[in-house]
XYZ file of C-alpha atoms in Angstrom:
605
model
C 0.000 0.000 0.000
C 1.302 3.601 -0.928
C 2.298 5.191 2.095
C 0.724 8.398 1.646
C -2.480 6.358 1.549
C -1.580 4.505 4.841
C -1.083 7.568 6.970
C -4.671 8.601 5.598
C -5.998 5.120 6.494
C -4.863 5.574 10.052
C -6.043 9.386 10.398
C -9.300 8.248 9.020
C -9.252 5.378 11.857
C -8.712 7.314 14.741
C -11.417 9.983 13.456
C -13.951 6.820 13.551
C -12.450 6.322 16.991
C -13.380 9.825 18.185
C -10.615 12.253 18.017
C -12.460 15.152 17.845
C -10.292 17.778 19.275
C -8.686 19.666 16.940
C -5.465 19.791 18.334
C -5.463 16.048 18.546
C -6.467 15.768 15.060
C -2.939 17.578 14.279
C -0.923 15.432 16.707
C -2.428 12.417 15.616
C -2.115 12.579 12.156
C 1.503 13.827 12.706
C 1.837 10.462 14.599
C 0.649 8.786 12.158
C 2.349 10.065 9.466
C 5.385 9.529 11.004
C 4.478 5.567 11.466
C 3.546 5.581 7.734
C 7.272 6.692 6.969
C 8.980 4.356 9.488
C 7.086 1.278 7.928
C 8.147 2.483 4.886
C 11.846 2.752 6.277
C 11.532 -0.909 7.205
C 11.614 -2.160 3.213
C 14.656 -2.700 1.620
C 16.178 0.389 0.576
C 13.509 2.168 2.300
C 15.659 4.681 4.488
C 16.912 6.916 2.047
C 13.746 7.131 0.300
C 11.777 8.314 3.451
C 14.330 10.534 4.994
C 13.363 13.959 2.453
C 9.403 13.090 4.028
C 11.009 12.969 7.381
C 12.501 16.532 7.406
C 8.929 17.445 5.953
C 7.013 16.121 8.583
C 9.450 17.466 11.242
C 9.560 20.588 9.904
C 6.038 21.020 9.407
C 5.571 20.314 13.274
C 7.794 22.309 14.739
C 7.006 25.474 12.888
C 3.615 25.227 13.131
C 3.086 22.625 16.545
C 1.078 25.158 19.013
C 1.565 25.098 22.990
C -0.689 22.185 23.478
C 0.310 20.132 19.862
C 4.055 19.837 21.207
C 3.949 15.986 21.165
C 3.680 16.321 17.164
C 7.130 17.629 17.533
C 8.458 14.620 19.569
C 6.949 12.168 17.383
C 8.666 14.026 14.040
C 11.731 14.590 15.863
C 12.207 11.042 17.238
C 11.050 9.594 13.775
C 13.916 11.465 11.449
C 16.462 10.997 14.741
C 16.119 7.448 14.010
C 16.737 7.436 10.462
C 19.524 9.910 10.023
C 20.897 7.233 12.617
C 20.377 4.548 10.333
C 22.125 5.970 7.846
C 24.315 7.538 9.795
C 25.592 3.214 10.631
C 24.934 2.739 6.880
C 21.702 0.616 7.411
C 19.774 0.554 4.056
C 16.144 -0.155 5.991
C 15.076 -0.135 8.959
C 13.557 -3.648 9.415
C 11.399 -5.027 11.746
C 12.900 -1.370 14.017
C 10.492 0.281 11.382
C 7.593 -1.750 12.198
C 7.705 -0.825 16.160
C 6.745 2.899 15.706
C 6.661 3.906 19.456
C 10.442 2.147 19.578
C 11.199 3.568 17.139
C 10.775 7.057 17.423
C 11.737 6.545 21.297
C 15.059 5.369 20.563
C 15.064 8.457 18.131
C 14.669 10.771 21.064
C 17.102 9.067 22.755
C 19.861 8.768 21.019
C 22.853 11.022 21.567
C 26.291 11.856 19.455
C 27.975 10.247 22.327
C 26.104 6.673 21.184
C 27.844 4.405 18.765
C 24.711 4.054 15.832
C 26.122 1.380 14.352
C 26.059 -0.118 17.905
C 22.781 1.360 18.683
C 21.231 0.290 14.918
C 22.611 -3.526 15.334
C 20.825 -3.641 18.821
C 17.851 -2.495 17.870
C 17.211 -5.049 15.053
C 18.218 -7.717 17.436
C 15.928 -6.972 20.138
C 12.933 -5.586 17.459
C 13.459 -9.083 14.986
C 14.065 -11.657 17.931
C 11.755 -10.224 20.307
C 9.098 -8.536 18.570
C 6.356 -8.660 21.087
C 8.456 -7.504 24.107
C 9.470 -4.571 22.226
C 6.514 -3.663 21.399
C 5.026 -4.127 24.950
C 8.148 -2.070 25.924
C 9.429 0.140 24.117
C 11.083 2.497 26.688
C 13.087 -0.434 28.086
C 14.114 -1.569 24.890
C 15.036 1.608 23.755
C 17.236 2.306 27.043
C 18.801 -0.986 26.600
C 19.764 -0.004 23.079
C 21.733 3.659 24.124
C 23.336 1.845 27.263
C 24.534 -1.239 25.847
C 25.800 0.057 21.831
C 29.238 -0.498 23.173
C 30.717 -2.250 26.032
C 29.880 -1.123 29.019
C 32.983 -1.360 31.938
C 33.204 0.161 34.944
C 35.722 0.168 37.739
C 34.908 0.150 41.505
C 38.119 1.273 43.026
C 40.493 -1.598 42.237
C 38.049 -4.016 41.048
C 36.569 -4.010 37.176
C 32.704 -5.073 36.671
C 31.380 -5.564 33.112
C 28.048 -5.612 32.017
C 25.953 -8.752 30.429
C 24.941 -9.811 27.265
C 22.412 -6.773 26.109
C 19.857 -9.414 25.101
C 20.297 -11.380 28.270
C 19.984 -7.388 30.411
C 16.891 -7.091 28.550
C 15.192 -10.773 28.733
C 15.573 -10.234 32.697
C 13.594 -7.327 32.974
C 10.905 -8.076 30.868
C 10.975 -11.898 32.807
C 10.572 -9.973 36.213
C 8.291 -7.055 35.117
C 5.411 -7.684 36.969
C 7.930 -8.282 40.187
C 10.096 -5.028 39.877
C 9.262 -2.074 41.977
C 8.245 0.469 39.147
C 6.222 -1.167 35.668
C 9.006 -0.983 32.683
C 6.087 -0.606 30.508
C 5.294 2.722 31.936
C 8.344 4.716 33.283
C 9.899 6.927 30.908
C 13.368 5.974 28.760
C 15.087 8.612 30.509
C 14.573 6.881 33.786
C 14.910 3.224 32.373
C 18.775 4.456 31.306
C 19.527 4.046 35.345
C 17.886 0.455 35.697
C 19.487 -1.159 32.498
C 22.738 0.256 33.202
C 23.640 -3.556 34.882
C 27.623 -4.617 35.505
C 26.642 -7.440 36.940
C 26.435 -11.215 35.912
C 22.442 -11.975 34.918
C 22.801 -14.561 37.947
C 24.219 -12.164 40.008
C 21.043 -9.963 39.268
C 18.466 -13.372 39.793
C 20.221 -13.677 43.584
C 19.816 -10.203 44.077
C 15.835 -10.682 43.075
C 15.431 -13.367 45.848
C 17.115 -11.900 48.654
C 15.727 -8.023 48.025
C 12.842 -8.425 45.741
C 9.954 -7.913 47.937
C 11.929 -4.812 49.761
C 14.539 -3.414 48.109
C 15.526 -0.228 49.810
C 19.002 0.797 48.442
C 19.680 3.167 51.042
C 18.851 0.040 53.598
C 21.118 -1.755 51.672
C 24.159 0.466 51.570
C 24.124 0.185 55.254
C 24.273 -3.464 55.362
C 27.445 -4.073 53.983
C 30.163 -4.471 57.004
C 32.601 -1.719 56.535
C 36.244 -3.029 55.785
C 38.244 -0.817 58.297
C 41.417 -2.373 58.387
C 41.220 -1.193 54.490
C 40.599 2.107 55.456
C 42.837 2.358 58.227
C 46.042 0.686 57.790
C 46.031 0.806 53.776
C 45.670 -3.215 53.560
C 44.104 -5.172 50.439
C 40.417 -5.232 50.769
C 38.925 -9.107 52.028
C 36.591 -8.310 48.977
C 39.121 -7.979 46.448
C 41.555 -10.736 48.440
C 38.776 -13.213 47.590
C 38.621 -12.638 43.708
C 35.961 -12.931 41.329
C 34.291 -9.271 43.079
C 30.972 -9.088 42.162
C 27.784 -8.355 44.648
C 27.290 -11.201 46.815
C 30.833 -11.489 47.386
C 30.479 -7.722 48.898
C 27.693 -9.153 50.956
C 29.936 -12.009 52.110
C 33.271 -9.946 52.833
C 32.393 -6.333 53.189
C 34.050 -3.534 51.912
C 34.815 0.484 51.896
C 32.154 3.117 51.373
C 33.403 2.121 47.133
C 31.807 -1.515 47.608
C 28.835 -0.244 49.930
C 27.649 2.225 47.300
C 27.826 -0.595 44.155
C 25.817 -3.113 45.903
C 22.827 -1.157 46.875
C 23.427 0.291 43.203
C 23.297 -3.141 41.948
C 20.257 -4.160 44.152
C 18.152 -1.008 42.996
C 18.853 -2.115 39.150
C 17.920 -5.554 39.688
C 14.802 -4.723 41.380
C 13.816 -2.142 39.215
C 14.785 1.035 40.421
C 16.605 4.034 38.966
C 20.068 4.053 40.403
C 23.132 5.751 40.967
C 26.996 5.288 42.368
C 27.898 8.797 43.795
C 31.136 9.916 44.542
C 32.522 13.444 45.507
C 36.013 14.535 46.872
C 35.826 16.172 50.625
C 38.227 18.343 52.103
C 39.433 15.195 54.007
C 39.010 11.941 51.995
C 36.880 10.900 49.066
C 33.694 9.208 49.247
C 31.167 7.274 47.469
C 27.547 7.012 48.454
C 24.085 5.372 46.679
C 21.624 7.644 44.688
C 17.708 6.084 43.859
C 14.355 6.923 42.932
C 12.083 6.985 45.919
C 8.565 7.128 45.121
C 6.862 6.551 48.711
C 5.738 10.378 49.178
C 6.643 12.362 45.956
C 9.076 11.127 43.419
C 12.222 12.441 43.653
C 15.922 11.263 43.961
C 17.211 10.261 47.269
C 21.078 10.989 47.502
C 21.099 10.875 50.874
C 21.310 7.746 52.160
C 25.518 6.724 52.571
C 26.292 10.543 51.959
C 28.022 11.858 55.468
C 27.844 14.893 56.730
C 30.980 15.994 55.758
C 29.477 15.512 51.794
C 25.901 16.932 52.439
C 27.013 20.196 50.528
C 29.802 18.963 48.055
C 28.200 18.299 44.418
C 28.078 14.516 43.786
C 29.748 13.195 40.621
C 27.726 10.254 38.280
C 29.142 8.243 35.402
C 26.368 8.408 32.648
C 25.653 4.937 31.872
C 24.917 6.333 28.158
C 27.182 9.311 27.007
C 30.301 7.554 30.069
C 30.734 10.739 30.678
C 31.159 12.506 34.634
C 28.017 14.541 35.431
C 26.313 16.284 38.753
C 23.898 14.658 40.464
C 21.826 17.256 40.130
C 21.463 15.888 36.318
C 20.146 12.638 37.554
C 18.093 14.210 40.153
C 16.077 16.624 37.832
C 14.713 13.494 36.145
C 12.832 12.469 39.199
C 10.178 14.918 38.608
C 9.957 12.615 35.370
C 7.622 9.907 37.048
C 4.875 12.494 37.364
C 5.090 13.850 33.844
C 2.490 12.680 31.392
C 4.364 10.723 28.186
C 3.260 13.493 25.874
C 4.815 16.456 27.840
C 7.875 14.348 27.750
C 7.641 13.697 25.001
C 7.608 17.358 23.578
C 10.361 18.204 25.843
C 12.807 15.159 24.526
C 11.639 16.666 21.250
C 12.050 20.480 21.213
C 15.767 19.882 21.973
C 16.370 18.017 18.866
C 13.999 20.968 16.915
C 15.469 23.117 18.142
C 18.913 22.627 17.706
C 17.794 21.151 14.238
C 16.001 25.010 13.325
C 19.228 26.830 13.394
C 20.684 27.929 10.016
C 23.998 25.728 10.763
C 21.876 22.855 12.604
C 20.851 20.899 9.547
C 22.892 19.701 6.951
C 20.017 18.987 5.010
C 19.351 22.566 4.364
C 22.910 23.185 3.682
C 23.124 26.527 5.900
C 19.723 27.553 4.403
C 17.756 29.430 7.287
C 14.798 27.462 8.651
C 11.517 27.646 6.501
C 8.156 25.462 7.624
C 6.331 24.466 5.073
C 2.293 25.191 4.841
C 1.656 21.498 4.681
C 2.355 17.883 4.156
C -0.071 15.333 2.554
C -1.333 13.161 5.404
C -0.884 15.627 8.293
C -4.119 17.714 8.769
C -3.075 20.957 10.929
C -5.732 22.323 12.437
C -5.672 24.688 15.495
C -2.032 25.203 14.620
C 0.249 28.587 14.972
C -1.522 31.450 12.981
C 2.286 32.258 11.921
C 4.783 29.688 11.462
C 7.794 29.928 13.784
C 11.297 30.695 11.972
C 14.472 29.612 13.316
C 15.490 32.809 14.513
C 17.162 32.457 18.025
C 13.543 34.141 19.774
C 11.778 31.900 18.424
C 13.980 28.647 18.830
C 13.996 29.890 22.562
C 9.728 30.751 22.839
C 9.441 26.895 21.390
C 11.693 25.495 24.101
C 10.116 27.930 26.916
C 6.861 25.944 26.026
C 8.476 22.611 26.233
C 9.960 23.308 29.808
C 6.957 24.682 31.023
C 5.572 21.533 30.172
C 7.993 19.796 31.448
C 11.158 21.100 32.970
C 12.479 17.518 33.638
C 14.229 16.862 30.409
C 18.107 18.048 31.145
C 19.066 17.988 27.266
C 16.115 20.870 26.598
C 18.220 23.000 29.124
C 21.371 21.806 27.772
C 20.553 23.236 24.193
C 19.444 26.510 25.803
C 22.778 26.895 26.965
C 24.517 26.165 24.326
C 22.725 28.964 22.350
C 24.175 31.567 25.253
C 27.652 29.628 24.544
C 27.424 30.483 20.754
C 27.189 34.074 21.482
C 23.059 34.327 20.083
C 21.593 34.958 23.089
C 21.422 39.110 24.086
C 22.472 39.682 27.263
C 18.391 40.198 28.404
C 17.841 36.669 27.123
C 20.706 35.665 29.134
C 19.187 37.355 32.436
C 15.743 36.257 31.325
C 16.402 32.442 30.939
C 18.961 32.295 33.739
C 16.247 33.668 36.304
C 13.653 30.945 34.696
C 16.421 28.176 35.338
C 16.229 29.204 39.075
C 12.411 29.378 39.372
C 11.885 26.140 37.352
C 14.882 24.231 38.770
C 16.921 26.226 40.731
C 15.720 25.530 44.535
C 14.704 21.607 43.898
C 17.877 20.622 41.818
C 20.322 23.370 42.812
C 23.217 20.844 41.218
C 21.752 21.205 37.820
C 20.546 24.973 38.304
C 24.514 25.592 38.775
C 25.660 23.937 35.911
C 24.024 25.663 33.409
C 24.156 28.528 35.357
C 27.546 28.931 34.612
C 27.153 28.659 30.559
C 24.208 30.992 30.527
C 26.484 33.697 32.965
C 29.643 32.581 30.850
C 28.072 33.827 27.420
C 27.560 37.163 28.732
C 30.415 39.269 26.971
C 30.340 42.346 29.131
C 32.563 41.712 32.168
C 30.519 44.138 34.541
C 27.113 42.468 33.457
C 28.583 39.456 34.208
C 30.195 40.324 37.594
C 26.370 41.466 38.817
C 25.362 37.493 37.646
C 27.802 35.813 39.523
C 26.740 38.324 42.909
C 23.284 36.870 42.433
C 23.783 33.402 42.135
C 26.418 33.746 45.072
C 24.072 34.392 46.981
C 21.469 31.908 45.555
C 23.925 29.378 46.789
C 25.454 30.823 49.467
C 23.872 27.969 51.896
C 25.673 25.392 49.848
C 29.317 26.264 50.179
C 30.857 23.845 47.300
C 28.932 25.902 44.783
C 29.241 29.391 46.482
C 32.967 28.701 46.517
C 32.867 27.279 42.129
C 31.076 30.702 41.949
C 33.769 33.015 43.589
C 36.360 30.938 41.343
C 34.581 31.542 38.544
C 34.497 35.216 38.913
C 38.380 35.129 39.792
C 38.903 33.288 36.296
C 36.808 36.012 34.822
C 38.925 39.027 36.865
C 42.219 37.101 35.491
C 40.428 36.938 31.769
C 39.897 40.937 32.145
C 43.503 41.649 33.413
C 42.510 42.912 36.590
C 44.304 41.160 38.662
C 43.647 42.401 42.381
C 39.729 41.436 41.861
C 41.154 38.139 40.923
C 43.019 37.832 43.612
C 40.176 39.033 46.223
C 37.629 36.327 44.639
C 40.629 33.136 45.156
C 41.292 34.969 49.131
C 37.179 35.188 50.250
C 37.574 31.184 48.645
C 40.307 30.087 50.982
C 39.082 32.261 54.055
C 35.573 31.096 54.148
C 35.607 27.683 52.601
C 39.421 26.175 53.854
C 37.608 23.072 55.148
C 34.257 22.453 52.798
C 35.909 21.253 49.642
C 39.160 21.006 47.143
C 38.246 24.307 45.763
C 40.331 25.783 48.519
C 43.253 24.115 47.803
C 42.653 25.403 43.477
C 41.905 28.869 45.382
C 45.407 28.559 46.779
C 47.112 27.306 43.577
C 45.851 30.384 41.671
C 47.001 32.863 44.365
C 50.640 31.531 44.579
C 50.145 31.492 40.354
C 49.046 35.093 40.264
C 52.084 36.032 42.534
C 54.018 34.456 40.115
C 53.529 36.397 37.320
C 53.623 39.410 39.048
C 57.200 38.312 40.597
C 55.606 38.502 44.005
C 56.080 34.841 44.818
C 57.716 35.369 48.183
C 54.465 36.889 49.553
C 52.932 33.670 49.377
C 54.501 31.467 52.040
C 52.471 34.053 54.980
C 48.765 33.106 53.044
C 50.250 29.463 53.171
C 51.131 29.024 56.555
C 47.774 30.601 57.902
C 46.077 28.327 55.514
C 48.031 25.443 57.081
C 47.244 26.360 60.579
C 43.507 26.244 59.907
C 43.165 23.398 57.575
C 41.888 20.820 59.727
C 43.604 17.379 59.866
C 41.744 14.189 58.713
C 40.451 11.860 61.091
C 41.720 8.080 61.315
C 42.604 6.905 57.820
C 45.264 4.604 55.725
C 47.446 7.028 53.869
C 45.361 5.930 50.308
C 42.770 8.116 52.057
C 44.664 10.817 53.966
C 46.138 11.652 50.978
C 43.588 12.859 49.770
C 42.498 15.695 52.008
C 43.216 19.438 52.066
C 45.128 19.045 55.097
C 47.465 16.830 53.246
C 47.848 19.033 49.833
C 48.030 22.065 51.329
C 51.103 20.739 53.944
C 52.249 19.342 50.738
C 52.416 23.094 49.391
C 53.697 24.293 52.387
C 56.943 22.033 52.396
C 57.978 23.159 48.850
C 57.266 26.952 49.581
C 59.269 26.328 52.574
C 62.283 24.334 50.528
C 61.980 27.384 47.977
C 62.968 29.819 51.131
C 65.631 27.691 51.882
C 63.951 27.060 55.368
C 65.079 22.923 54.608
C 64.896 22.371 58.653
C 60.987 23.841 58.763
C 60.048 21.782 55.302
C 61.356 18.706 57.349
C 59.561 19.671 60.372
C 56.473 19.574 58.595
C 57.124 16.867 56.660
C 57.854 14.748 59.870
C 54.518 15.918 60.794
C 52.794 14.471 57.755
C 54.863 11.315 58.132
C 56.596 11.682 54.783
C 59.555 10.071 53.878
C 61.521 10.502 51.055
């Protein structure tokens, strides 16, 4: 059947079925549309053929897709994703992929440059041809399992290295315990789903974790249970767990382990029960430390990172590996996509797609317009728009920006929608009233729930303003938004010392890296960079020998580390800082004080 006449087929249906708003009219025949093209993808040969009707749909949607008709974009946006993608890996058709629209155009939304496609492409027809009906019961999980598992996926806990399973085998064991995991696979979103596939351990390991935790999971719990290794931590002496071999999760629960081992197996025990989940780890002033991160659903949903995370750590920013793009992020990135599980699909949906449209509607964002500015056309054949825009939207930077404002206000759980506004401050096309006006949205929308993510792209949007005094009164402001937490009121003050250094005034510089080390010496490494760019500033100047007085106060104040193996003690501010002071003290030729203090630090050379 001619496709043109299957997309009318199906708008015809769900008219008979009683669509009769007329804003669902337009969404649904843009759905439908797009499902027309996919199963036309799935024919031999078919991708390049349906790719030109795929920039036509999208385009269509997104110039014309109203407040309330943003799910048209998604569906466009995740339906060409998926087949620049495919040919992108060189994949001619799309398969039996084609023939799973809502996996399809999922996986489309999904998909980042960080994925391998060929990876994610070969996955997808695996999972879509060999297990048709689970894919099509779940999309969201298969299409999760498809941007996690593209490439190997290889982690390290410390010493010990943990692998993931089979991607197949990952997915088969979800959909085998779905109606036994905590939260339905069928019904929480992909973005969510990334944090329960993520798996490193053995599919058996995952079955014994089911029996002993199924019924009551409770990562935090779980963290907790795990008897704490302290003659590791102490003296410096090979962990039982890793003296054992073959480290995996109920070895931890047999032989114990650091805060490292604590924080994998309740990860591991949240995944296999079917919770989002997260390994946390931040650097103190003292020591490092890892802690667990999960979805907790009981009251409201929201991310608990709590639970393992001393006191010491309740204000430093918690780093994640991204199980999809391996890349370090905040925790405040995870976190925002708690508010997820209370977001309807199709305000999801549009927010997952206005980033891609967005990015797409910029003169240089599409190669298939060759630098041509964005133009929507009046219509498509198939795709009845009805209670659309009464002007089509360009892709001028206000109205790229008005589209995503609509998204967010939708839903403001979707990091990559913020992401892409920030990168349009980075490319120098916001004006510096955009700037103001999108960086005090960030903070109403975001900015007292997920102050993490709030400060991240915080710093872009205040980092793209080019006039220095402008951008001096931004960092004030959002000092004192975070002035209660004092890793991020100190990243702040560096930040505006960078900027002073940038601008060649020097003494402001210097002023921002002193309040650093006088008010935070013991909440964080930023001190110690505080101190580094001080003695670095002197440098220049060739006032070096004024530095050792700064040092030795900072020294006296720095407060020691309490019981620890030298692994850990190492690590702490006390340590680099007395570290700093025996070289500034060698430099003065003061060898007997440098010894002094190294005797204190037990160092031997």
């Amino acid at each position: 059947m001619d496709r043109r006449i299957q997309g009318f087929v199906v708008v015809v249906a769900l008219a008979a079925a009683g669509v009769s708003a007329w804003a669902d009219v337009f969404v649904e025949s843009v759905r439908a549309r797009c499902a027309a093209i996919l199963l036309a993808a799935s024919e031999p040969g078919g991708v390049e053929g349906s790719l030109a009707e795929a920039v036509e749909v999208a385009d269509l949607a997104s110039g014309w897709a109203s407040g309330s008709q943003l799910a048209a974009v998604g569906w466009a946006e995740g339906t060409l994703s998926i087949l620049r993608t495919a040919e992108k890996a060189r994949f001619g058709s799309l398969g039996a992929v084609g023939r799973s629209p809502a996996f399809a155009t999922e996986l489309g939304l999904l998909i980042r440059d960080q994925n391998d496609a060929a990876g994610v492409m070969g996955l997808a027809l695996r999972l879509a041809e060999s297990r048709e009906r689970e894919v099509q019961r779940y999309p969201n999980l298969a299409a999760a399992v498809c941007v996690v598992h593209d490439r190997p996926w290889t982690r390290r806990i410390n010493e010990n290295t943990v692998r993931a399973p089979e991607a197949l085998d990952a997915f088969d064991y979800f959909v085998r315990h779905a109606r036994s995991l905590q939260h339905d696979p069928a019904r929480m979103p992909s973005l969510l789903l990334v944090h329960v596939v993520s798996v490193t351990e053995p599919i058996e390991q995952l079955e014994w974790a089911m029996r002993q935790y199924g019924r009551h999971p409770s990562p935090g719990r779980r963290f907790f249970e795990i008897r704490y290794d302290n003659d590791a931590f102490r003296r410096g002496t090979e962990k039982r767990v890793t003296a054992a071999g073959n480290y995996r999760i109920e070895s931890i629960k047999q032989h114990g382990g650091v805060c490292a081992d604590q924080a994998y197996f309740a990860e591991m025990v949240g995944k296999a029960t079917g919770i989002p989940s997260c390994y946390v780890s931040a650097a103190g002033a003292q020591v490092a430390h890892a802690w667990i991160g999960y979805l907790e659903t009981r009251q409201r949903a929201g991310w608990d990172f709590d639970q393992g995370r001393y006191r010491d750590y309740q204000n430093l920013r918690g780093q994640i590996i991204c199980p999809q793009s391996r890349e370090r992020i905040s925790d405040g990135h995870v976190g925002l996509l708690g508010g997820l599980m209370n977001a309807p699909a199709d305000d999801i949906r549009a927010s997952m797609g206005a980033a891609l449209t967005a990015r797409r509607m910029s003169a240089s964002g599409d190669r298939d317009r060759g630098g041509r500015a964005f133009e929507a056309p009046d219509e498509v054949e198939g795709v009845q728009r009805r209670a659309t825009l009464r002007q089509p939207r360009t892709g001028g930077i206000d109205d790229r920006l008005g589209l995503l404002r609509l998204a967010l206000t939708r839903c403001a759980f979707v990091p990559e929608a913020w992401v892409v506004v920030a990168s349009f401050g980075a490319s120098g096309e916001m004006t510096s009233r955009q700037l103001d006006d999108w960086a005090q949205s960030l903070m109403r929308l975001c900015g007292t729930a997920h102050q993490d993510f709030s400060f991240d792209l915080l710093v872009a949007l205040i980092g793209a303003e080019a006039d220095v005094r402008s951008r001096q009164r931004m960092w004030d402001w959002a000092f004192s938004r975070y002035r209660a937490r004092p890793d991020l009121a100190s990243a702040v003050r560096f930040h505006q010392g960078r900027m002073w250094e940038g601008a060649g005034r020097r003494d402001h510089a210097w002023s921002a890296y002193e309040d650093i080390v006088k008010r935070f010496l013991n909440d964080g490494p930023m001190s110690v960079a505080a101190l580094i760019s001080m003695r670095d500033l002197l440098d220049r100047n060739e006032r070096r020998d004024q530095f050792l007085p700064y040092l030795q106060d900072a020294a006296r104040r720095v407060r020691a580390p309490s019981d620890a193996g030298d692994a850990f003690r190492v690590q702490s501010n006390h340590y680099r800082i007395h570290e700093m002071l025996i070289e500034e003290l060698a430099r003065h030729g003061r060898s007997r004080d440098a010894d002094r203090v190294r005797a204190q630090l037990r160092l031997v050379d």
